[in-house]
Amino acid sequence: MSSVLGIGCDIAGVERFRKWVSSPAMIARFFNSKEILYDSSASEQRLCEHYAVRFAAKEAFSKALGTGLSGFDLRDVYIVKDKNSRPFVAVQGRAREVLEKICGKNCSVHVSLSHEKEYAMAFVVIEG
């Protein structure tokens, strides 16, 4: 029987990411290459929402884990989509090690994302 091992929620202001989208170095510092949006037709607003919701997910994951953002690289926690475009949290490297140490090797990480013009929100549940 599985149980909830942790929950985390975070909200991010989309406007905060305007300066980030014009700085490839900032994007590369916090986001895994698998979550970087390379769509040249995407509007600045779309890019800001994309990165804001993913950053909120990283924060929500760290809260669910109970570690805060320390102990692992933020690029090791990233959002990808399955074949049905459903988002899920992928975890690798040191973040995977910390997750398995705290929650066990067979835990599952669930995520819900939402964004609109001004805010992006993520909710994460770790189950084991």
XYZ file of N, CA, C and O in Angstrom:
512
model
N 0.842 -1.172 0.000
C 0.000 0.000 0.000
C 0.891 1.240 0.000
O 1.815 1.362 0.786
N 0.598 2.154 -0.886
C 1.403 3.378 -0.947
C 0.774 4.475 -0.100
O -0.407 4.453 0.202
N 1.598 5.412 0.266
C 1.118 6.545 1.057
C 1.790 7.827 0.564
O 2.817 7.788 -0.094
N 1.205 8.937 0.918
C 1.768 10.224 0.555
C 2.963 10.493 1.470
O 2.833 10.483 2.690
N 4.103 10.731 0.857
C 5.325 10.995 1.610
C 5.632 12.483 1.696
O 6.381 12.906 2.576
N 5.079 13.250 0.770
C 5.310 14.685 0.805
C 4.448 15.410 -0.206
O 4.088 14.848 -1.234
N 4.084 16.637 0.123
C 3.360 17.493 -0.813
C 4.046 18.854 -0.837
O 4.640 19.284 0.153
N 3.977 19.500 -1.979
C 4.558 20.827 -2.104
C 3.800 21.634 -3.137
O 3.289 21.090 -4.117
N 3.719 22.910 -2.897
C 3.006 23.808 -3.800
C 3.842 25.080 -3.932
O 4.471 25.513 -2.970
N 3.851 25.660 -5.121
C 4.554 26.918 -5.302
C 3.860 27.740 -6.382
O 3.248 27.192 -7.297
N 3.952 29.041 -6.234
C 3.403 29.975 -7.210
C 4.521 30.935 -7.609
O 5.336 31.325 -6.769
N 4.586 31.249 -8.891
C 5.622 32.154 -9.393
C 4.970 33.248 -10.225
O 4.041 32.981 -10.995
N 5.465 34.448 -10.081
C 5.016 35.544 -10.917
C 5.633 35.426 -12.295
O 6.860 35.331 -12.425
N 4.821 35.396 -13.322
C 5.292 35.223 -14.689
C 6.210 36.381 -15.100
O 7.232 36.177 -15.768
N 5.888 37.585 -14.682
C 6.665 38.776 -15.064
C 8.136 38.652 -14.670
O 9.017 39.147 -15.371
N 8.391 37.978 -13.575
C 9.768 37.789 -13.084
C 10.673 37.143 -14.135
O 11.881 37.348 -14.149
N 10.086 36.365 -15.046
C 10.863 35.592 -16.011
C 11.139 36.341 -17.309
O 11.809 35.818 -18.184
N 10.660 37.577 -17.424
C 10.934 38.372 -18.637
C 12.432 38.554 -18.848
O 12.925 38.394 -19.959
N 13.164 38.887 -17.782
C 14.608 39.072 -17.940
C 15.311 37.730 -18.174
O 16.358 37.674 -18.803
N 14.731 36.653 -17.673
C 15.332 35.335 -17.866
C 15.275 34.902 -19.324
O 16.236 34.334 -19.826
N 14.137 35.132 -19.987
C 13.988 34.629 -21.359
C 14.926 35.334 -22.334
O 15.203 34.806 -23.405
N 15.425 36.486 -21.965
C 16.377 37.180 -22.835
C 17.819 36.828 -22.482
O 18.749 37.370 -23.068
N 18.000 35.921 -21.532
C 19.339 35.534 -21.089
C 19.517 34.014 -21.166
O 19.123 33.293 -20.248
N 20.099 33.532 -22.261
C 20.332 32.087 -22.367
C 21.119 31.516 -21.191
O 20.896 30.376 -20.784
N 22.000 32.315 -20.601
C 22.786 31.838 -19.446
C 21.892 31.578 -18.241
O 22.092 30.601 -17.509
N 20.905 32.440 -18.010
C 19.971 32.234 -16.888
C 19.138 30.973 -17.120
O 18.948 30.181 -16.193
N 18.658 30.813 -18.331
C 17.850 29.630 -18.646
C 18.695 28.369 -18.453
O 18.257 27.404 -17.816
N 19.912 28.371 -18.969
C 20.790 27.199 -18.849
C 21.182 26.922 -17.405
O 21.454 25.775 -17.048
N 21.189 27.949 -16.572
C 21.566 27.772 -15.166
C 20.516 26.999 -14.372
O 20.840 26.243 -13.452
N 19.251 27.209 -14.702
C 18.167 26.640 -13.897
C 17.348 25.547 -14.578
O 16.594 24.847 -13.909
N 17.464 25.410 -15.898
C 16.592 24.489 -16.618
C 17.381 23.435 -17.380
O 18.396 23.727 -18.010
N 16.892 22.216 -17.316
C 17.467 21.096 -18.042
C 17.249 21.313 -19.539
O 16.233 21.875 -19.943
N 18.162 20.842 -20.344
C 18.035 21.026 -21.800
C 16.739 20.412 -22.339
O 16.215 20.872 -23.353
N 16.192 19.414 -21.644
C 14.948 18.768 -22.090
C 13.721 19.635 -21.854
O 12.652 19.365 -22.389
N 13.839 20.687 -21.052
C 12.687 21.555 -20.809
C 12.857 22.949 -21.406
O 11.973 23.787 -21.298
N 13.975 23.174 -22.086
C 14.183 24.465 -22.746
C 13.323 24.511 -24.006
O 13.326 23.583 -24.810
N 12.595 25.590 -24.150
C 11.679 25.758 -25.284
C 12.426 26.403 -26.438
O 12.917 27.520 -26.313
N 12.516 25.681 -27.553
C 13.247 26.162 -28.719
C 12.322 26.659 -29.826
O 12.752 26.863 -30.941
N 11.074 26.882 -29.517
C 10.089 27.324 -30.502
C 10.291 28.810 -30.816
O 9.938 29.670 -30.014
N 10.841 29.099 -31.974
C 11.134 30.491 -32.334
C 9.873 31.317 -32.571
O 9.929 32.542 -32.570
N 8.746 30.639 -32.730
C 7.495 31.383 -32.937
C 6.784 31.695 -31.617
O 5.782 32.400 -31.607
N 7.313 31.183 -30.511
C 6.682 31.417 -29.208
C 6.821 32.881 -28.802
O 7.896 33.469 -28.920
N 5.745 33.445 -28.308
C 5.773 34.837 -27.845
C 6.567 34.929 -26.548
O 6.772 33.929 -25.849
N 6.978 36.141 -26.214
C 7.685 36.354 -24.957
C 6.803 35.927 -23.783
O 7.282 35.300 -22.838
N 5.516 36.217 -23.844
C 4.586 35.821 -22.783
C 4.556 34.309 -22.637
O 4.610 33.779 -21.531
N 4.479 33.603 -23.748
C 4.447 32.135 -23.729
C 5.727 31.586 -23.103
O 5.689 30.659 -22.294
N 6.870 32.150 -23.477
C 8.142 31.712 -22.901
C 8.176 31.954 -21.397
O 8.606 31.086 -20.628
N 7.722 33.114 -20.977
C 7.709 33.441 -19.545
C 6.828 32.464 -18.774
O 7.211 31.978 -17.698
N 5.650 32.162 -19.299
C 4.753 31.202 -18.641
C 5.388 29.817 -18.587
O 5.310 29.122 -17.564
N 6.012 29.415 -19.684
C 6.668 28.107 -19.776
C 7.709 27.947 -18.666
O 7.710 26.935 -17.939
N 8.597 28.928 -18.533
C 9.657 28.829 -17.534
C 9.150 29.071 -16.114
O 9.613 28.426 -15.171
N 8.188 29.951 -15.963
C 7.652 30.219 -14.619
C 7.010 28.971 -14.031
O 7.238 28.635 -12.865
N 6.218 28.256 -14.815
C 5.528 27.077 -14.283
C 6.521 25.952 -13.989
O 6.369 25.210 -13.022
N 7.559 25.853 -14.793
C 8.571 24.825 -14.546
C 9.428 25.158 -13.317
O 9.790 24.271 -12.561
N 9.717 26.434 -13.130
C 10.454 26.818 -11.932
C 9.595 26.574 -10.685
O 10.089 26.080 -9.672
N 8.315 26.886 -10.780
C 7.403 26.614 -9.663
C 7.378 25.118 -9.352
O 7.317 24.725 -8.184
N 7.441 24.281 -10.377
C 7.451 22.831 -10.159
C 8.707 22.389 -9.418
O 8.651 21.516 -8.549
N 9.854 22.972 -9.761
C 11.100 22.645 -9.063
C 10.988 23.019 -7.579
O 11.392 22.260 -6.702
N 10.434 24.196 -7.319
C 10.230 24.645 -5.937
C 9.250 23.726 -5.208
O 9.484 23.343 -4.060
N 8.150 23.384 -5.856
C 7.150 22.514 -5.239
C 7.743 21.133 -4.944
O 7.476 20.543 -3.894
N 8.558 20.621 -5.865
C 9.230 19.337 -5.641
C 10.113 19.414 -4.401
O 10.085 18.527 -3.547
N 10.899 20.488 -4.286
C 11.808 20.602 -3.139
C 11.039 20.704 -1.826
O 11.487 20.208 -0.797
N 9.873 21.334 -1.861
C 9.034 21.417 -0.662
C 8.444 20.054 -0.323
O 8.387 19.672 0.856
N 8.001 19.324 -1.335
C 7.455 17.985 -1.093
C 8.530 17.062 -0.532
O 8.263 16.231 0.335
N 9.742 17.228 -1.003
C 10.866 16.416 -0.542
C 11.300 16.820 0.866
O 11.827 16.015 1.625
N 11.064 18.081 1.204
C 11.415 18.567 2.532
C 12.832 19.085 2.645
O 13.322 19.328 3.742
N 13.497 19.289 1.520
C 14.896 19.717 1.536
C 15.092 21.178 1.175
O 16.190 21.711 1.367
N 14.090 21.804 0.626
C 14.311 23.109 0.025
C 15.153 22.917 -1.219
O 15.343 21.791 -1.687
N 15.667 23.990 -1.761
C 16.423 23.908 -3.015
C 17.886 23.546 -2.832
O 18.667 23.632 -3.774
N 18.263 23.115 -1.650
C 19.666 22.758 -1.429
C 19.872 21.254 -1.571
O 18.952 20.468 -1.408
N 21.103 20.890 -1.879
C 21.461 19.475 -1.945
C 21.418 18.870 -3.329
O 21.834 17.728 -3.520
N 20.930 19.615 -4.316
C 20.903 19.115 -5.684
C 20.823 20.274 -6.667
O 20.472 21.383 -6.320
N 21.158 19.995 -7.900
C 21.133 20.982 -8.975
C 19.707 21.071 -9.524
O 19.081 20.043 -9.789
N 19.210 22.280 -9.693
C 17.842 22.454 -10.198
C 17.645 21.846 -11.579
O 16.531 21.456 -11.936
N 18.704 21.735 -12.354
C 18.575 21.124 -13.690
C 18.334 19.619 -13.600
O 17.953 19.002 -14.591
N 18.549 19.035 -12.431
C 18.312 17.603 -12.248
C 16.852 17.281 -11.948
O 16.484 16.116 -11.821
N 16.032 18.299 -11.814
C 14.584 18.143 -11.632
C 13.947 18.915 -12.779
O 14.155 20.122 -12.907
N 13.219 18.205 -13.627
C 12.677 18.894 -14.795
C 11.340 18.307 -15.224
O 11.005 17.172 -14.889
N 10.601 19.114 -15.950
C 9.278 18.727 -16.422
C 9.367 18.305 -17.880
O 9.910 19.034 -18.719
N 8.854 17.137 -18.159
C 8.706 16.655 -19.533
C 7.269 16.188 -19.700
O 6.531 16.061 -18.716
N 6.884 15.952 -20.933
C 5.512 15.511 -21.196
C 5.521 14.106 -21.766
O 6.410 13.738 -22.531
N 4.509 13.333 -21.384
C 4.384 11.991 -21.931
C 3.733 12.058 -23.313
O 3.462 13.144 -23.832
N 3.455 10.903 -23.912
C 2.905 10.866 -25.272
C 1.544 11.539 -25.377
O 1.123 11.927 -26.467
N 0.847 11.711 -24.252
C -0.457 12.376 -24.244
C -0.356 13.841 -23.809
O -1.354 14.460 -23.482
N 0.870 14.354 -23.768
C 1.162 15.737 -23.355
C 0.906 15.994 -21.878
O 0.792 17.136 -21.462
N 0.826 14.947 -21.099
C 0.668 15.089 -19.645
C 2.036 15.360 -19.027
O 2.989 14.615 -19.270
N 2.170 16.416 -18.231
C 3.476 16.708 -17.635
C 3.819 15.734 -16.514
O 2.939 15.252 -15.815
N 5.091 15.442 -16.398
C 5.559 14.677 -15.249
C 6.942 15.169 -14.846
O 7.640 15.799 -15.629
N 7.285 14.899 -13.608
C 8.571 15.314 -13.064
C 9.587 14.219 -13.333
O 9.383 13.068 -12.948
N 10.673 14.587 -13.988
C 11.806 13.682 -14.179
C 12.887 14.120 -13.198
O 13.090 15.323 -12.981
N 13.547 13.136 -12.594
C 14.563 13.433 -11.573
C 15.796 12.601 -11.891
O 15.703 11.394 -12.119
N 16.951 13.261 -11.895
C 18.201 12.562 -12.195
C 19.309 13.072 -11.271
O 19.091 13.975 -10.470
N 20.482 12.460 -11.392
C 21.665 12.925 -10.665
C 21.493 12.956 -9.153
O 20.866 12.083 -8.554
N 22.048 13.995 -8.562
C 22.011 14.141 -7.095
C 20.579 14.245 -6.581
O 20.262 13.731 -5.510
N 19.701 14.886 -7.340
C 18.299 14.993 -6.921
C 17.666 13.605 -6.819
O 16.891 13.339 -5.895
N 17.991 12.714 -7.730
C 17.484 11.332 -7.685
C 18.006 10.633 -6.436
O 17.262 9.939 -5.751
N 19.291 10.834 -6.137
C 19.877 10.212 -4.944
C 19.173 10.690 -3.674
O 18.856 9.878 -2.798
N 18.939 11.988 -3.574
C 18.271 12.549 -2.393
C 16.836 12.029 -2.307
O 16.375 11.619 -1.236
N 16.140 12.017 -3.435
C 14.762 11.506 -3.468
C 14.706 10.060 -2.985
O 13.876 9.711 -2.138
N 15.575 9.219 -3.499
C 15.569 7.807 -3.112
C 15.981 7.607 -1.656
O 15.450 6.723 -0.984
N 16.901 8.427 -1.169
C 17.321 8.318 0.232
C 16.166 8.656 1.171
O 15.944 7.983 2.170
N 15.417 9.703 0.837
C 14.332 10.155 1.705
C 13.057 9.341 1.509
O 12.375 9.003 2.485
N 12.747 9.013 0.256
C 11.436 8.414 -0.057
C 11.494 6.970 -0.536
O 10.453 6.345 -0.713
N 12.672 6.452 -0.783
C 12.797 5.085 -1.265
C 12.870 5.027 -2.789
O 12.501 5.967 -3.485
N 13.351 3.888 -3.276
C 13.570 3.732 -4.723
C 12.290 3.583 -5.527
O 12.279 3.822 -6.722
N 11.223 3.183 -4.903
C 9.984 2.923 -5.641
C 8.950 4.031 -5.508
O 7.767 3.804 -5.757
N 9.393 5.219 -5.135
C 8.436 6.313 -4.981
C 8.029 6.872 -6.342
O 8.711 6.676 -7.349
N 6.900 7.537 -6.354
C 6.381 8.195 -7.552
C 6.212 9.678 -7.259
O 5.831 10.059 -6.151
N 6.490 10.494 -8.258
C 6.328 11.939 -8.122
C 5.241 12.372 -9.097
O 5.332 12.106 -10.299
N 4.215 13.020 -8.576
C 3.092 13.496 -9.389
C 3.100 15.017 -9.403
O 3.434 15.644 -8.396
N 2.704 15.606 -10.531
C 2.709 17.060 -10.639
C 1.458 17.555 -11.362
O 0.937 16.887 -12.255
N 0.985 18.702 -10.926
C -0.076 19.419 -11.613
C 0.432 20.834 -11.838
O 0.973 21.462 -10.917
N 0.292 21.323 -13.067
C 0.779 22.648 -13.438
C -0.372 23.509 -13.923
O -1.291 23.013 -14.582
N -0.280 24.789 -13.644
C -1.274 25.728 -14.146
C -0.620 27.095 -14.289
O 0.225 27.472 -13.482
N -0.999 27.805 -15.341
C -0.499 29.170 -15.492
C -1.499 30.002 -16.263
O -2.339 29.491 -17.000
N -1.427 31.272 -16.004
C -2.222 32.252 -16.734
C -1.361 33.497 -16.880
O -0.168 33.439 -16.610
N -1.894 34.565 -17.306
C -1.086 35.727 -17.668
C -0.110 36.182 -16.586
O 1.048 36.472 -16.864
N -0.546 36.232 -15.343
C 0.301 36.796 -14.290
C 1.000 35.781 -13.390
O 2.039 36.087 -12.815
N 0.425 34.588 -13.235
C 0.964 33.632 -12.274
C 1.066 32.229 -12.854
O 0.281 31.840 -13.721
N 2.023 31.481 -12.315
C 2.186 30.064 -12.636
C 2.209 29.304 -11.315
O 2.798 29.772 -10.334
N 1.566 28.147 -11.278
C 1.464 27.381 -10.041
C 1.767 25.910 -10.319
O 1.427 25.400 -11.394
N 2.423 25.278 -9.370
C 2.698 23.855 -9.466
C 2.390 23.197 -8.125
O 2.648 23.778 -7.070
N 1.881 21.986 -8.204
C 1.562 21.191 -7.020
C 2.200 19.818 -7.228
O 1.988 19.194 -8.264
N 2.985 19.377 -6.258
C 3.697 18.099 -6.362
C 3.328 17.199 -5.192
O 3.245 17.666 -4.043
N 3.104 15.931 -5.490
C 2.861 14.917 -4.473
C 3.892 13.790 -4.696
O 4.049 13.308 -5.817
N 4.569 13.413 -3.632
C 5.471 12.259 -3.679
C 4.789 11.128 -2.940
O 4.347 11.293 -1.803
N 4.681 9.999 -3.623
C 3.960 8.850 -3.097
C 4.917 7.662 -3.034
O 5.761 7.477 -3.904
N 4.794 6.880 -2.008
C 5.659 5.707 -1.893
C 5.016 4.604 -1.117
O 3.963 4.733 -0.550
